[in-house]
Coordinates of N, CA, C and O in Angstrom, one line a residue:
X1 N -48.2 13.9 5.6 CA -47.0 14.6 5.2 C -47.1 16.1 5.2 O -47.0 16.7 4.1
X2 N -47.4 16.7 6.3 CA -47.6 18.2 6.3 C -46.3 18.9 6.0 O -46.3 20.0 5.6
X3 N -45.1 18.3 6.3 CA -43.9 19.0 6.1 C -43.6 19.2 4.6 O -42.7 20.0 4.2
X4 N -44.2 18.4 3.7 CA -44.0 18.6 2.3 C -44.6 19.8 1.7 O -44.0 20.5 0.9
X5 N -45.8 20.2 2.2 CA -46.5 21.3 1.6 C -46.3 22.6 2.4 O -46.4 23.7 1.9
X6 N -45.9 22.5 3.7 CA -45.7 23.7 4.5 C -44.3 24.2 4.4 O -43.4 23.6 3.8
X7 N -44.1 25.4 4.9 CA -42.8 26.0 4.8 C -41.8 25.3 5.7 O -42.2 24.8 6.8
X8 N -40.6 25.1 5.2 CA -39.6 24.4 6.0 C -39.0 25.3 7.1 O -38.7 26.5 6.8
X9 N -38.9 24.8 8.3 CA -38.4 25.6 9.4 C -36.9 25.4 9.4 O -36.4 24.3 9.4
X10 N -36.2 26.5 9.3 CA -34.8 26.5 9.3 C -34.3 26.9 10.7 O -34.6 28.0 11.1
X11 N -33.5 26.1 11.3 CA -33.0 26.5 12.6 C -31.7 27.4 12.4 O -31.2 27.6 11.3
X12 N -31.3 27.9 13.5 CA -30.1 28.8 13.4 C -28.9 27.9 13.2 O -28.7 26.8 13.8
X13 N -28.0 28.3 12.3 CA -26.8 27.6 11.9 C -25.8 27.7 13.1 O -25.5 28.7 13.6
X14 N -25.4 26.5 13.5 CA -24.4 26.4 14.6 C -23.3 25.5 14.3 O -23.6 24.3 14.1
X15 N -22.1 25.9 14.2 CA -21.0 25.1 13.9 C -20.5 24.4 15.2 O -20.1 25.1 16.1
X16 N -20.4 23.1 15.2 CA -19.9 22.4 16.3 C -19.1 21.2 15.8 O -19.5 20.5 14.8
X17 N -18.1 20.8 16.5 CA -17.4 19.6 16.3 C -18.0 18.4 17.1 O -17.7 17.3 16.8
X18 N -18.8 18.7 18.0 CA -19.4 17.7 18.9 C -20.8 17.4 18.4 O -21.8 17.7 19.0
X19 N -20.9 16.7 17.3 CA -22.2 16.4 16.7 C -23.0 15.3 17.4 O -24.1 15.2 17.2
X20 N -22.3 14.6 18.3 CA -23.0 13.6 19.0 C -23.5 14.0 20.4 O -24.1 13.3 21.1
X21 N -23.2 15.3 20.7 CA -23.7 15.9 21.9 C -22.8 15.7 23.1 O -23.1 16.2 24.2
X22 N -21.7 15.0 23.0 CA -20.8 14.8 24.1 C -19.5 15.6 23.8 O -19.1 15.8 22.7
X23 N -18.9 16.2 24.9 CA -17.7 17.0 24.7 C -16.5 16.1 24.4 O -16.3 15.1 25.0
X24 N -15.7 16.5 23.4 CA -14.5 15.8 23.0 C -13.4 16.9 23.0 O -12.9 17.3 21.9
X25 N -13.0 17.4 24.1 CA -12.0 18.5 24.2 C -10.7 18.2 23.6 O -10.1 19.0 22.8
X26 N -10.1 17.0 23.9 CA -8.8 16.6 23.4 C -8.9 16.4 21.9 O -8.0 16.9 21.1
X27 N -9.9 15.7 21.4 CA -10.0 15.5 20.0 C -10.2 16.8 19.2 O -9.7 17.0 18.1
X28 N -11.0 17.7 19.7 CA -11.3 19.0 19.1 C -10.0 19.8 19.1 O -9.7 20.4 18.0
X29 N -9.2 19.8 20.1 CA -8.0 20.6 20.2 C -7.0 20.0 19.1 O -6.3 20.8 18.5
X30 N -6.9 18.7 19.0 CA -6.0 18.1 18.0 C -6.4 18.5 16.6 O -5.6 18.7 15.8
X31 N -7.7 18.5 16.4 CA -8.2 18.9 15.0 C -7.9 20.3 14.7 O -7.4 20.6 13.6
X32 N -8.0 21.2 15.7 CA -7.7 22.6 15.5 C -6.2 22.8 15.3 O -5.8 23.6 14.4
X33 N -5.4 22.1 16.0 CA -3.9 22.2 15.9 C -3.5 21.7 14.5 O -2.7 22.3 13.8
X34 N -4.2 20.7 14.0 CA -3.9 20.1 12.7 C -4.2 21.2 11.6 O -3.4 21.4 10.7
X35 N -5.3 21.8 11.7 CA -5.7 22.8 10.7 C -4.8 24.1 10.8 O -4.3 24.6 9.7
X36 N -4.4 24.5 12.0 CA -3.6 25.7 12.1 C -2.2 25.4 11.6 O -1.6 26.2 10.8
X37 N -1.6 24.2 11.9 CA -0.3 23.8 11.3 C -0.4 23.7 9.8 O 0.5 24.1 9.1
X38 N -1.5 23.1 9.3 CA -1.6 22.9 7.9 C -1.7 24.2 7.2 O -1.1 24.4 6.1
X39 N -2.5 25.1 7.7 CA -2.6 26.4 7.0 C -1.3 27.2 7.1 O -0.9 27.9 6.1
X40 N -0.6 27.2 8.2 CA 0.7 27.8 8.3 C 1.7 27.2 7.3 O 2.4 28.0 6.6
X41 N 1.7 25.9 7.2 CA 2.7 25.3 6.3 C 2.3 25.6 4.8 O 3.2 25.8 4.0
X42 N 1.0 25.6 4.6 CA 0.5 25.9 3.2 C 0.9 27.3 2.8 O 1.4 27.5 1.7
X43 N 0.6 28.2 3.7 CA 0.9 29.6 3.3 C 2.4 29.9 3.2 O 2.9 30.6 2.3
X44 N 3.2 29.3 4.1 CA 4.7 29.5 4.1 C 5.3 28.7 2.9 O 6.4 29.0 2.5
X45 N 4.7 27.7 2.5 CA 5.2 26.9 1.4 C 5.3 27.6 0.1 O 6.2 27.2 -0.8
X46 N 4.6 28.7 -0.1 CA 4.6 29.4 -1.4 C 5.8 30.5 -1.4 O 6.1 31.0 -2.4
X47 N 6.4 30.7 -0.2 CA 7.5 31.6 -0.1 C 8.8 30.8 0.1 O 9.0 30.2 1.1
X48 N 9.7 30.9 -0.9 CA 10.9 30.1 -0.8 C 11.8 30.4 0.5 O 12.5 29.5 1.0
X49 N 11.7 31.6 0.9 CA 12.5 32.0 2.1 C 12.0 31.4 3.4 O 12.7 31.3 4.4
X50 N 10.7 30.9 3.4 CA 10.1 30.4 4.6 C 10.1 28.8 4.5 O 9.2 28.2 5.1
X51 N 11.0 28.2 3.8 CA 11.0 26.8 3.6 C 11.2 26.0 4.9 O 10.6 24.9 5.1
X52 N 11.9 26.6 5.9 CA 12.1 25.9 7.2 C 10.8 25.8 8.0 O 10.4 24.8 8.5
X53 N 10.1 26.9 8.0 CA 8.8 27.0 8.7 C 7.8 26.1 8.0 O 7.0 25.3 8.7
X54 N 7.7 26.1 6.7 CA 6.8 25.2 5.9 C 7.1 23.8 6.2 O 6.2 23.0 6.4
X55 N 8.4 23.4 6.2 CA 8.7 22.0 6.4 C 8.4 21.5 7.8 O 7.7 20.5 7.9
X56 N 8.7 22.3 8.8 CA 8.5 21.8 10.2 C 7.0 21.9 10.5 O 6.5 21.0 11.2
X57 N 6.3 23.0 10.1 CA 4.9 23.1 10.4 C 4.1 22.0 9.7 O 3.2 21.4 10.2
X58 N 4.5 21.7 8.5 CA 3.9 20.6 7.7 C 4.1 19.3 8.3 O 3.2 18.4 8.4
X59 N 5.3 19.0 8.7 CA 5.6 17.7 9.4 C 4.8 17.5 10.7 O 4.3 16.5 11.0
X60 N 4.8 18.6 11.5 CA 4.0 18.6 12.7 C 2.6 18.4 12.4 O 1.9 17.6 13.1
X61 N 2.0 19.1 11.4 CA 0.6 19.0 11.1 C 0.3 17.6 10.6 O -0.8 17.1 10.9
X62 N 1.2 17.0 9.8 CA 0.9 15.6 9.4 C 0.9 14.6 10.5 O 0.0 13.8 10.6
X63 N 1.9 14.7 11.4 CA 1.9 13.8 12.6 C 0.7 14.0 13.5 O 0.0 13.0 13.8
X64 N 0.4 15.2 13.9 CA -0.7 15.4 14.7 C -2.0 15.1 14.0 O -3.0 14.5 14.6
X65 N -2.1 15.4 12.7 CA -3.3 15.1 12.0 C -3.6 13.6 11.8 O -4.8 13.2 12.0
X66 N -2.6 12.8 11.6 CA -2.8 11.4 11.5 C -3.2 10.8 12.8 O -4.1 9.9 12.9
X67 N -2.6 11.2 13.9 CA -3.0 10.8 15.2 C -4.5 11.2 15.5 O -5.3 10.5 16.1
X68 N -4.7 12.5 15.2 CA -6.1 13.0 15.5 C -7.1 12.3 14.7 O -8.2 12.1 15.2
X69 N -6.8 11.9 13.5 CA -7.7 11.1 12.6 C -8.0 9.8 13.3 O -9.1 9.2 13.2
X70 N -7.0 9.2 13.9 CA -7.1 7.9 14.5 C -8.0 7.9 15.7 O -8.8 7.0 16.0
X71 N -7.9 9.0 16.5 CA -8.7 9.1 17.8 C -10.0 9.9 17.6 O -10.7 10.1 18.6
X72 N -10.3 10.4 16.4 CA -11.5 11.3 16.3 C -12.8 10.5 16.5 O -12.9 9.3 16.3
X73 N -13.8 11.3 17.0 CA -15.0 10.7 17.4 C -16.2 11.1 16.6 O -17.2 10.4 16.6
X74 N -16.1 12.2 15.9 CA -17.3 12.7 15.1 C -16.8 13.0 13.7 O -15.7 13.1 13.4
X75 N -17.8 13.1 12.8 CA -17.6 13.3 11.4 C -17.0 14.7 11.2 O -16.1 14.9 10.3
X76 N -17.5 15.8 11.8 CA -16.9 17.1 11.6 C -15.4 17.1 12.0 O -14.6 17.8 11.4
X77 N -15.0 16.4 13.1 CA -13.6 16.3 13.4 C -12.8 15.7 12.3 O -11.7 16.1 12.0
X78 N -13.3 14.6 11.7 CA -12.6 13.9 10.7 C -12.5 14.8 9.4 O -11.4 14.8 8.8
X79 N -13.5 15.6 9.1 CA -13.4 16.5 8.0 C -12.4 17.6 8.2 O -11.6 17.9 7.3
X80 N -12.3 18.1 9.4 CA -11.3 19.1 9.7 C -9.9 18.5 9.7 O -9.0 19.2 9.2
X81 N -9.8 17.3 10.1 CA -8.5 16.6 10.1 C -8.0 16.4 8.6 O -6.8 16.6 8.4
X82 N -8.9 16.1 7.7 CA -8.5 15.8 6.4 C -8.0 17.1 5.7 O -7.0 17.2 5.0
X83 N -8.8 18.2 6.0 CA -8.3 19.5 5.5 C -6.9 19.9 6.0 O -6.1 20.3 5.2
X84 N -6.7 19.7 7.2 CA -5.4 20.0 7.8 C -4.3 19.1 7.3 O -3.2 19.5 7.1
X85 N -4.6 17.8 7.2 CA -3.6 16.9 6.7 C -3.2 17.2 5.2 O -2.0 17.2 4.9
X86 N -4.1 17.5 4.4 CA -3.8 17.8 3.0 C -3.0 19.1 2.9 O -2.0 19.2 2.2
X87 N -3.4 20.1 3.7 CA -2.7 21.4 3.7 C -1.3 21.2 4.2 O -0.3 21.8 3.7
X88 N -1.1 20.4 5.2 CA 0.2 20.1 5.8 C 1.1 19.3 4.8 O 2.3 19.7 4.6
X89 N 0.5 18.4 4.0 CA 1.2 17.7 3.0 C 1.7 18.6 1.9 O 2.9 18.6 1.5
X90 N 0.8 19.5 1.5 CA 1.2 20.4 0.4 C 2.3 21.4 0.9 O 3.3 21.6 0.2
X91 N 2.1 21.8 2.1 CA 3.1 22.8 2.7 C 4.5 22.1 2.9 O 5.5 22.7 2.6
X92 N 4.5 20.9 3.4 CA 5.8 20.2 3.6 C 6.4 19.9 2.3 O 7.6 19.9 2.1
X93 N 5.6 19.6 1.3 CA 6.2 19.3 0.0 C 6.8 20.5 -0.6 O 7.9 20.4 -1.2
X94 N 6.2 21.6 -0.5 CA 6.7 22.9 -1.0 C 8.0 23.3 -0.2 O 9.0 23.8 -0.8
X95 N 7.9 23.1 1.1 CA 9.0 23.4 1.9 C 10.3 22.6 1.6 O 11.4 23.1 1.6
X96 N 10.1 21.3 1.4 CA 11.2 20.4 1.0 C 11.7 20.8 -0.4 O 12.9 20.8 -0.6
X97 N 10.8 21.1 -1.2 CA 11.2 21.5 -2.6 C 12.1 22.8 -2.6 O 13.0 22.9 -3.3
X98 N 11.7 23.7 -1.7 CA 12.4 25.0 -1.6 C 13.7 25.0 -0.8 O 14.4 26.0 -0.8
X99 N 14.0 23.9 -0.1 CA 15.2 23.9 0.7 C 15.3 22.9 1.8 O 16.3 22.7 2.4
X100 N 14.1 22.4 2.3 CA 14.2 21.4 3.3 C 14.0 21.9 4.7 O 13.6 23.1 5.0
X101 N 14.4 21.1 5.7 CA 14.1 21.4 7.1 C 15.1 22.3 7.7 O 14.9 22.8 8.8
X102 N 16.3 22.4 7.2 CA 17.4 23.2 7.8 C 17.7 24.4 6.9 O 17.5 24.4 5.7
X103 N 18.1 25.5 7.5 CA 18.3 26.7 6.8 C 19.5 26.7 5.8 O 20.4 26.1 5.7

Protein backbone atom coordinates (compact mmCIF):
# COMPACT_ATOMS: atom_id res chain seq x y z
CA UNK A 1 0.00 0.00 0.00
CA UNK A 2 2.53 2.63 -1.02
CA UNK A 3 -0.19 5.08 -2.00
CA UNK A 4 -1.25 5.41 1.63
CA UNK A 5 2.04 6.80 2.89
CA UNK A 6 3.25 8.61 -0.22
CA UNK A 7 2.03 11.94 -1.55
CA UNK A 8 -1.13 11.73 -3.58
CA UNK A 9 -0.73 12.67 -7.19
CA UNK A 10 -3.34 15.08 -8.30
CA UNK A 11 -4.04 15.26 -12.00
CA UNK A 12 -5.11 18.37 -13.81
CA UNK A 13 -8.81 19.11 -13.34
CA UNK A 14 -10.71 18.71 -16.58
CA UNK A 15 -14.44 19.23 -16.85
CA UNK A 16 -16.07 16.92 -19.35
CA UNK A 17 -19.55 15.60 -19.91
CA UNK A 18 -18.15 12.54 -21.70
CA UNK A 19 -16.97 10.62 -18.65
CA UNK A 20 -17.17 7.29 -20.48
CA UNK A 21 -14.68 8.39 -23.14
CA UNK A 22 -17.14 8.37 -26.04
CA UNK A 23 -18.50 11.53 -27.65
CA UNK A 24 -22.17 12.32 -27.05
CA UNK A 25 -22.61 15.52 -29.03
CA UNK A 26 -26.42 15.54 -29.17
CA UNK A 27 -26.82 14.67 -25.50
CA UNK A 28 -24.25 17.29 -24.48
CA UNK A 29 -25.97 19.95 -26.59
CA UNK A 30 -29.34 19.10 -25.04
CA UNK A 31 -27.85 19.40 -21.56
CA UNK A 32 -26.32 22.79 -22.32
CA UNK A 33 -29.58 24.07 -23.86
CA UNK A 34 -31.43 22.93 -20.74
CA UNK A 35 -29.08 24.84 -18.45
CA UNK A 36 -29.11 27.98 -20.60
CA UNK A 37 -32.93 28.03 -20.78
CA UNK A 38 -33.15 27.30 -17.06
CA UNK A 39 -30.79 30.10 -16.08
CA UNK A 40 -32.53 32.56 -18.41
CA UNK A 41 -35.93 31.63 -16.97
CA UNK A 42 -34.63 31.77 -13.41
CA UNK A 43 -33.08 35.21 -13.87
CA UNK A 44 -36.10 36.61 -15.74
CA UNK A 45 -38.49 35.14 -13.18
CA UNK A 46 -37.41 37.65 -10.56
CA UNK A 47 -38.44 40.59 -12.74
CA UNK A 48 -42.21 40.95 -13.08
CA UNK A 49 -41.88 42.78 -16.41
CA UNK A 50 -40.07 39.75 -17.89
CA UNK A 51 -42.81 37.23 -17.12
CA UNK A 52 -43.29 36.25 -20.78
CA UNK A 53 -39.60 35.39 -21.23
CA UNK A 54 -39.49 33.54 -17.92
CA UNK A 55 -42.58 31.51 -18.76
CA UNK A 56 -41.53 30.49 -22.27
CA UNK A 57 -37.86 29.88 -21.48
CA UNK A 58 -38.87 27.85 -18.43
CA UNK A 59 -41.36 25.76 -20.39
CA UNK A 60 -38.81 25.15 -23.14
CA UNK A 61 -36.17 24.28 -20.56
CA UNK A 62 -38.50 21.84 -18.85
CA UNK A 63 -39.40 20.07 -22.08
CA UNK A 64 -35.86 19.87 -23.40
CA UNK A 65 -34.53 18.93 -19.97
CA UNK A 66 -36.92 16.05 -19.47
CA UNK A 67 -36.13 14.66 -22.92
CA UNK A 68 -32.42 15.20 -22.32
CA UNK A 69 -32.66 13.35 -19.03
CA UNK A 70 -34.34 10.48 -20.84
CA UNK A 71 -31.58 10.11 -23.46
CA UNK A 72 -28.57 11.08 -21.30
CA UNK A 73 -25.63 8.72 -21.31
CA UNK A 74 -23.35 9.87 -18.48
CA UNK A 75 -23.64 11.06 -14.90
CA UNK A 76 -22.35 14.60 -15.55
CA UNK A 77 -25.01 15.06 -18.23
CA UNK A 78 -27.68 13.97 -15.79
CA UNK A 79 -26.41 16.33 -13.11
CA UNK A 80 -26.43 19.25 -15.54
CA UNK A 81 -29.94 18.27 -16.63
CA UNK A 82 -31.24 18.34 -13.08
CA UNK A 83 -29.78 21.80 -12.47
CA UNK A 84 -31.42 23.06 -15.66
CA UNK A 85 -34.76 21.39 -14.95
CA UNK A 86 -34.98 22.84 -11.44
CA UNK A 87 -34.01 26.33 -12.64
CA UNK A 88 -36.57 26.06 -15.45
CA UNK A 89 -39.28 25.02 -13.04
CA UNK A 90 -38.59 27.90 -10.68
CA UNK A 91 -38.42 30.34 -13.60
CA UNK A 92 -41.69 29.17 -15.14
CA UNK A 93 -43.39 29.24 -11.75
CA UNK A 94 -42.30 32.85 -11.15
CA UNK A 95 -43.24 33.77 -14.73
CA UNK A 96 -46.74 32.34 -14.37
CA UNK A 97 -47.11 34.02 -11.00
CA UNK A 98 -46.17 37.41 -12.46
CA UNK A 99 -48.51 37.22 -15.44
CA UNK A 100 -48.16 34.08 -17.50
CA UNK A 101 -47.23 33.25 -21.06
CA UNK A 102 -48.91 36.19 -22.81
CA UNK A 103 -48.18 39.92 -22.35
